[in-house]
Amino acid sequence: MLVAAAVCPCPPLLVPEVAAGAAPELDAARTACSDALAVLAAARPDRLVVIGPADEAGRGTHPEGTPGSFRGFGVDLAVRLGRPGGDTVSERELPPSLAVGAWLLERARWSGAPVEGVGVGEPLAPERCAEVGREIGAQPGRVALLVMGDASACRTLKAPGYLDERAVPFDTAVARALGAADLAAIKGLDAELARELMAAGRAPWQVLAGAAEDAVLSGTLLYEAAPYGVGYVVAAWS
């Protein structure tokens, strides 16, 4: 059963080495992510699953010990998902969202439970997302989720997706739903609108909603802002 969840954004800019001189601009987001991870640790799970958006090459499961890096972002920095030396040797690297999740866990010195990753494709239908979540939530023991994903990328003229007047209402609804652990609202997010607004977190959030169906969790919104024109939300469920 799902006992806790942390929702965090997944821009590589969260990693100070990637952000370089702009690193202080996301200090508040990093602090909120640390607070959310503390909620996961306090729940004392038997297993932690990190879920994040991924392209086709990064979709599916990633066992504990899977390596990742930020070399694609100009930084020679490597990470590893959970503890090294897992039972399964992975022949592929973590997608960027899970690499950021692995970095957050390393930063928090996570040692509370085994970790595995799941890369979710942006096109995955809401119903299928919920189904994947139910499968994760039905795993034996106490399961916690670290859910990586950004809201819209269309908040300003300089945003990656340019300015879209629908972005603020969408992000406001997302922050409200994640902060309140409102499963119905999360499941009801419009997949097509999310795609148009470049909201990469839609599918992972809906996986979370499916995983939480049989749990009784309350949510807390820890951070909501749009630096660089991209919506970032941090929330903790327990």
CSV table of C-alpha atoms in Angstrom, one decimal:
chain,number,residue,atom,x,y,z
A,1,MET,CA,0.0,0.0,0.0
A,2,LEU,CA,1.1,3.5,-0.7
A,3,VAL,CA,2.1,5.2,2.6
A,4,ALA,CA,3.6,8.5,1.3
A,5,ALA,CA,4.5,10.5,-1.8
A,6,ALA,CA,6.6,13.4,-2.7
A,7,VAL,CA,6.0,15.4,-5.9
A,8,CYS,CA,9.0,17.4,-7.2
A,9,PRO,CA,9.8,19.2,-10.4
A,10,CYS,CA,12.5,17.6,-12.7
A,11,PRO,CA,14.4,20.4,-14.5
A,12,PRO,CA,18.2,19.6,-14.6
A,13,LEU,CA,18.6,23.2,-13.4
A,14,LEU,CA,17.7,21.9,-9.9
A,15,VAL,CA,21.3,20.6,-9.9
A,16,PRO,CA,23.5,23.5,-9.0
A,17,GLU,CA,26.4,22.4,-11.2
A,18,VAL,CA,24.0,22.5,-14.2
A,19,ALA,CA,22.4,25.8,-13.2
A,20,ALA,CA,25.9,27.4,-12.6
A,21,GLY,CA,25.5,31.1,-11.9
A,22,ALA,CA,21.7,30.8,-11.8
A,23,ALA,CA,21.7,28.2,-9.1
A,24,PRO,CA,20.5,30.5,-6.3
A,25,GLU,CA,17.3,31.1,-8.2
A,26,LEU,CA,16.0,27.6,-7.4
A,27,ASP,CA,17.2,27.5,-3.8
A,28,ALA,CA,13.6,27.6,-2.5
A,29,ALA,CA,12.6,24.8,-4.8
A,30,ARG,CA,15.5,22.7,-3.6
A,31,THR,CA,14.6,23.3,0.0
A,32,ALA,CA,11.0,22.3,-0.6
A,33,CYS,CA,12.1,19.1,-2.3
A,34,SER,CA,14.3,18.3,0.7
A,35,ASP,CA,11.2,18.8,2.9
A,36,ALA,CA,9.1,16.5,0.8
A,37,LEU,CA,11.8,13.8,0.9
A,38,ALA,CA,11.9,14.1,4.6
A,39,VAL,CA,8.2,13.2,4.6
A,40,LEU,CA,9.0,10.1,2.6
A,41,ALA,CA,11.8,9.1,5.1
A,42,ALA,CA,9.5,9.6,8.0
A,43,ALA,CA,6.9,7.2,6.6
A,44,ARG,CA,9.6,4.4,6.8
A,45,PRO,CA,8.6,2.7,3.5
A,46,ASP,CA,9.8,-0.8,2.5
A,47,ARG,CA,10.3,0.4,-1.1
A,48,LEU,CA,10.6,3.7,-2.9
A,49,VAL,CA,9.6,4.0,-6.5
A,50,VAL,CA,10.8,7.1,-8.5
A,51,ILE,CA,8.4,8.0,-11.4
A,52,GLY,CA,9.2,10.5,-14.1
A,53,PRO,CA,8.5,11.4,-17.7
A,54,ALA,CA,10.7,9.7,-20.2
A,55,ASP,CA,11.2,9.5,-24.0
A,56,GLU,CA,10.9,6.1,-25.7
A,57,ALA,CA,14.4,5.0,-24.8
A,58,GLY,CA,13.9,5.7,-21.1
A,59,ARG,CA,10.5,4.2,-20.5
A,60,GLY,CA,9.8,1.3,-18.3
A,61,THR,CA,11.5,0.1,-15.1
A,62,HIS,CA,15.0,1.0,-14.0
A,63,PRO,CA,16.5,-1.2,-11.2
A,64,GLU,CA,18.3,0.1,-8.2
A,65,GLY,CA,21.9,1.0,-9.1
A,66,THR,CA,21.0,2.3,-12.6
A,67,PRO,CA,23.5,5.1,-13.5
A,68,GLY,CA,22.6,8.5,-14.9
A,69,SER,CA,24.5,11.6,-15.7
A,70,PHE,CA,24.1,15.3,-16.7
A,71,ARG,CA,26.7,15.2,-19.4
A,72,GLY,CA,24.0,16.0,-21.9
A,73,PHE,CA,23.6,19.3,-20.1
A,74,GLY,CA,27.3,20.2,-20.3
A,75,VAL,CA,28.3,18.9,-16.8
A,76,ASP,CA,30.5,15.9,-16.0
A,77,LEU,CA,28.3,14.8,-13.1
A,78,ALA,CA,27.2,11.2,-12.6
A,79,VAL,CA,24.5,9.9,-10.3
A,80,ARG,CA,23.1,6.5,-9.5
A,81,LEU,CA,19.6,5.4,-8.5
A,82,GLY,CA,19.6,4.3,-4.9
A,83,ARG,CA,22.4,2.1,-3.6
A,84,PRO,CA,25.1,0.9,-6.1
A,85,GLY,CA,25.5,-2.8,-6.8
A,86,GLY,CA,21.9,-3.8,-7.2
A,87,ASP,CA,21.0,-7.3,-8.2
A,88,THR,CA,20.3,-6.3,-11.8
A,89,VAL,CA,22.9,-4.6,-14.0
A,90,SER,CA,21.2,-2.1,-16.3
A,91,GLU,CA,22.5,-1.6,-19.8
A,92,ARG,CA,20.9,1.9,-20.2
A,93,GLU,CA,21.1,5.2,-18.3
A,94,LEU,CA,18.4,6.9,-16.4
A,95,PRO,CA,16.2,9.4,-18.3
A,96,PRO,CA,16.8,13.0,-17.2
A,97,SER,CA,13.8,13.2,-14.9
A,98,LEU,CA,14.9,10.1,-13.0
A,99,ALA,CA,18.5,11.4,-12.9
A,100,VAL,CA,17.2,14.5,-11.2
A,101,GLY,CA,15.3,12.3,-8.8
A,102,ALA,CA,18.5,10.2,-8.1
A,103,TRP,CA,20.4,13.5,-7.5
A,104,LEU,CA,17.7,14.6,-4.9
A,105,LEU,CA,18.0,11.2,-3.2
A,106,GLU,CA,21.8,11.4,-3.1
A,107,ARG,CA,21.5,15.0,-1.7
A,108,ALA,CA,19.2,13.7,1.0
A,109,ARG,CA,21.5,10.8,1.7
A,110,TRP,CA,18.6,8.4,1.2
A,111,SER,CA,19.1,5.0,2.8
A,112,GLY,CA,15.7,4.1,4.1
A,113,ALA,CA,14.5,1.6,1.5
A,114,PRO,CA,15.5,0.0,-1.8
A,115,VAL,CA,14.8,2.3,-4.8
A,116,GLU,CA,13.6,1.6,-8.3
A,117,GLY,CA,12.6,3.9,-11.2
A,118,VAL,CA,9.8,4.0,-13.7
A,119,GLY,CA,9.9,6.1,-16.8
A,120,VAL,CA,6.5,7.1,-18.1
A,121,GLY,CA,5.8,8.2,-21.7
A,122,GLU,CA,4.1,11.5,-22.3
A,123,PRO,CA,1.4,10.0,-24.6
A,124,LEU,CA,0.3,7.4,-22.0
A,125,ALA,CA,-3.5,7.8,-21.6
A,126,PRO,CA,-4.9,8.8,-18.2
A,127,GLU,CA,-6.7,5.5,-17.8
A,128,ARG,CA,-3.5,3.6,-18.4
A,129,CYS,CA,-1.5,5.9,-16.1
A,130,ALA,CA,-4.0,5.1,-13.3
A,131,GLU,CA,-3.7,1.4,-14.1
A,132,VAL,CA,0.1,1.6,-13.8
A,133,GLY,CA,-0.3,3.4,-10.5
A,134,ARG,CA,-2.6,0.7,-9.2
A,135,GLU,CA,-0.1,-1.9,-10.0
A,136,ILE,CA,2.6,0.0,-8.1
A,137,GLY,CA,0.3,0.6,-5.1
A,138,ALA,CA,-0.6,-3.0,-4.9
A,139,GLN,CA,3.0,-4.1,-4.4
A,140,PRO,CA,3.5,-5.8,-1.0
A,141,GLY,CA,4.7,-3.8,2.0
A,142,ARG,CA,4.8,-0.1,2.5
A,143,VAL,CA,5.4,1.7,-0.8
A,144,ALA,CA,6.4,5.4,-1.2
A,145,LEU,CA,6.6,7.4,-4.4
A,146,LEU,CA,8.9,10.2,-5.5
A,147,VAL,CA,7.0,11.7,-8.5
A,148,MET,CA,9.0,13.9,-10.8
A,149,GLY,CA,7.4,16.3,-13.3
A,150,ASP,CA,7.0,19.9,-14.4
A,151,ALA,CA,3.8,21.8,-15.0
A,152,SER,CA,3.3,24.0,-18.1
A,153,ALA,CA,6.3,25.5,-20.0
A,154,CYS,CA,4.3,28.4,-21.4
A,155,ARG,CA,4.1,30.9,-18.6
A,156,THR,CA,6.0,33.8,-20.2
A,157,LEU,CA,7.2,35.1,-23.5
A,158,LYS,CA,10.6,33.6,-22.9
A,159,ALA,CA,9.3,30.2,-21.7
A,160,PRO,CA,10.3,27.2,-23.8
A,161,GLY,CA,6.8,27.0,-25.2
A,162,TYR,CA,6.2,30.8,-25.4
A,163,LEU,CA,3.3,32.4,-23.7
A,164,ASP,CA,0.0,30.6,-23.6
A,165,GLU,CA,-2.9,32.2,-21.6
A,166,ARG,CA,-4.2,28.8,-20.6
A,167,ALA,CA,-1.0,28.0,-18.7
A,168,VAL,CA,-1.7,29.9,-15.5
A,169,PRO,CA,-5.2,28.4,-15.0
A,170,PHE,CA,-3.8,24.9,-15.8
A,171,ASP,CA,-0.9,25.3,-13.3
A,172,THR,CA,-3.2,26.7,-10.6
A,173,ALA,CA,-5.4,23.7,-10.9
A,174,VAL,CA,-2.5,21.3,-10.8
A,175,ALA,CA,-1.0,23.0,-7.7
A,176,ARG,CA,-4.4,22.9,-6.0
A,177,ALA,CA,-5.0,19.2,-6.8
A,178,LEU,CA,-1.5,18.1,-5.8
A,179,GLY,CA,-1.5,20.2,-2.6
A,180,ALA,CA,-4.9,18.7,-1.6
A,181,ALA,CA,-4.1,15.1,-2.8
A,182,ASP,CA,-7.3,15.4,-4.9
A,183,LEU,CA,-7.3,12.2,-6.8
A,184,ALA,CA,-10.3,13.0,-9.0
A,185,ALA,CA,-8.9,16.3,-10.0
A,186,ILE,CA,-5.5,14.8,-10.9
A,187,LYS,CA,-7.1,12.0,-12.9
A,188,GLY,CA,-9.3,14.6,-14.7
A,189,LEU,CA,-6.3,16.6,-16.1
A,190,ASP,CA,-6.7,17.0,-19.8
A,191,ALA,CA,-3.9,15.0,-21.5
A,192,GLU,CA,-4.2,17.0,-24.8
A,193,LEU,CA,-4.1,20.3,-23.0
A,194,ALA,CA,-1.1,19.2,-20.9
A,195,ARG,CA,0.7,18.2,-24.1
A,196,GLU,CA,0.0,21.5,-25.8
A,197,LEU,CA,1.3,23.3,-22.7
A,198,MET,CA,4.3,21.1,-22.5
A,199,ALA,CA,3.4,19.9,-19.0
A,200,ALA,CA,5.6,16.9,-18.6
A,201,GLY,CA,4.3,15.9,-15.2
A,202,ARG,CA,0.8,15.0,-16.3
A,203,ALA,CA,1.4,11.3,-16.8
A,204,PRO,CA,3.5,10.8,-13.6
A,205,TRP,CA,0.9,12.7,-11.6
A,206,GLN,CA,-1.9,10.5,-12.9
A,207,VAL,CA,0.2,7.4,-12.0
A,208,LEU,CA,0.4,8.7,-8.5
A,209,ALA,CA,-3.4,9.2,-8.4
A,210,GLY,CA,-3.9,5.6,-9.4
A,211,ALA,CA,-1.4,4.4,-6.8
A,212,ALA,CA,-3.2,6.3,-4.1
A,213,GLU,CA,-6.7,5.0,-4.7
A,214,ASP,CA,-6.7,2.6,-1.8
A,215,ALA,CA,-4.7,4.9,0.5
A,216,VAL,CA,-6.0,7.6,2.8
A,217,LEU,CA,-3.4,10.4,2.3
A,218,SER,CA,-3.5,14.1,2.9
A,219,GLY,CA,-1.5,16.6,0.9
A,220,THR,CA,0.6,19.7,1.6
A,221,LEU,CA,1.7,22.2,-1.0
A,222,LEU,CA,5.3,23.2,-0.3
A,223,TYR,CA,6.2,25.2,-3.3
A,224,GLU,CA,4.6,26.7,-6.5
A,225,ALA,CA,6.4,29.1,-8.8
A,226,ALA,CA,7.3,29.6,-12.5
A,227,PRO,CA,10.9,30.5,-12.8
A,228,TYR,CA,12.1,30.6,-16.4
A,229,GLY,CA,8.4,30.5,-17.4
A,230,VAL,CA,8.0,26.9,-16.4
A,231,GLY,CA,5.6,25.8,-13.6
A,232,TYR,CA,7.2,23.9,-10.7
A,233,VAL,CA,5.2,22.3,-7.9
A,234,VAL,CA,6.4,20.6,-4.8
A,235,ALA,CA,4.0,18.7,-2.6
A,236,ALA,CA,4.1,16.0,0.1
A,237,TRP,CA,1.4,13.3,0.8
A,238,SER,CA,1.3,11.4,4.0
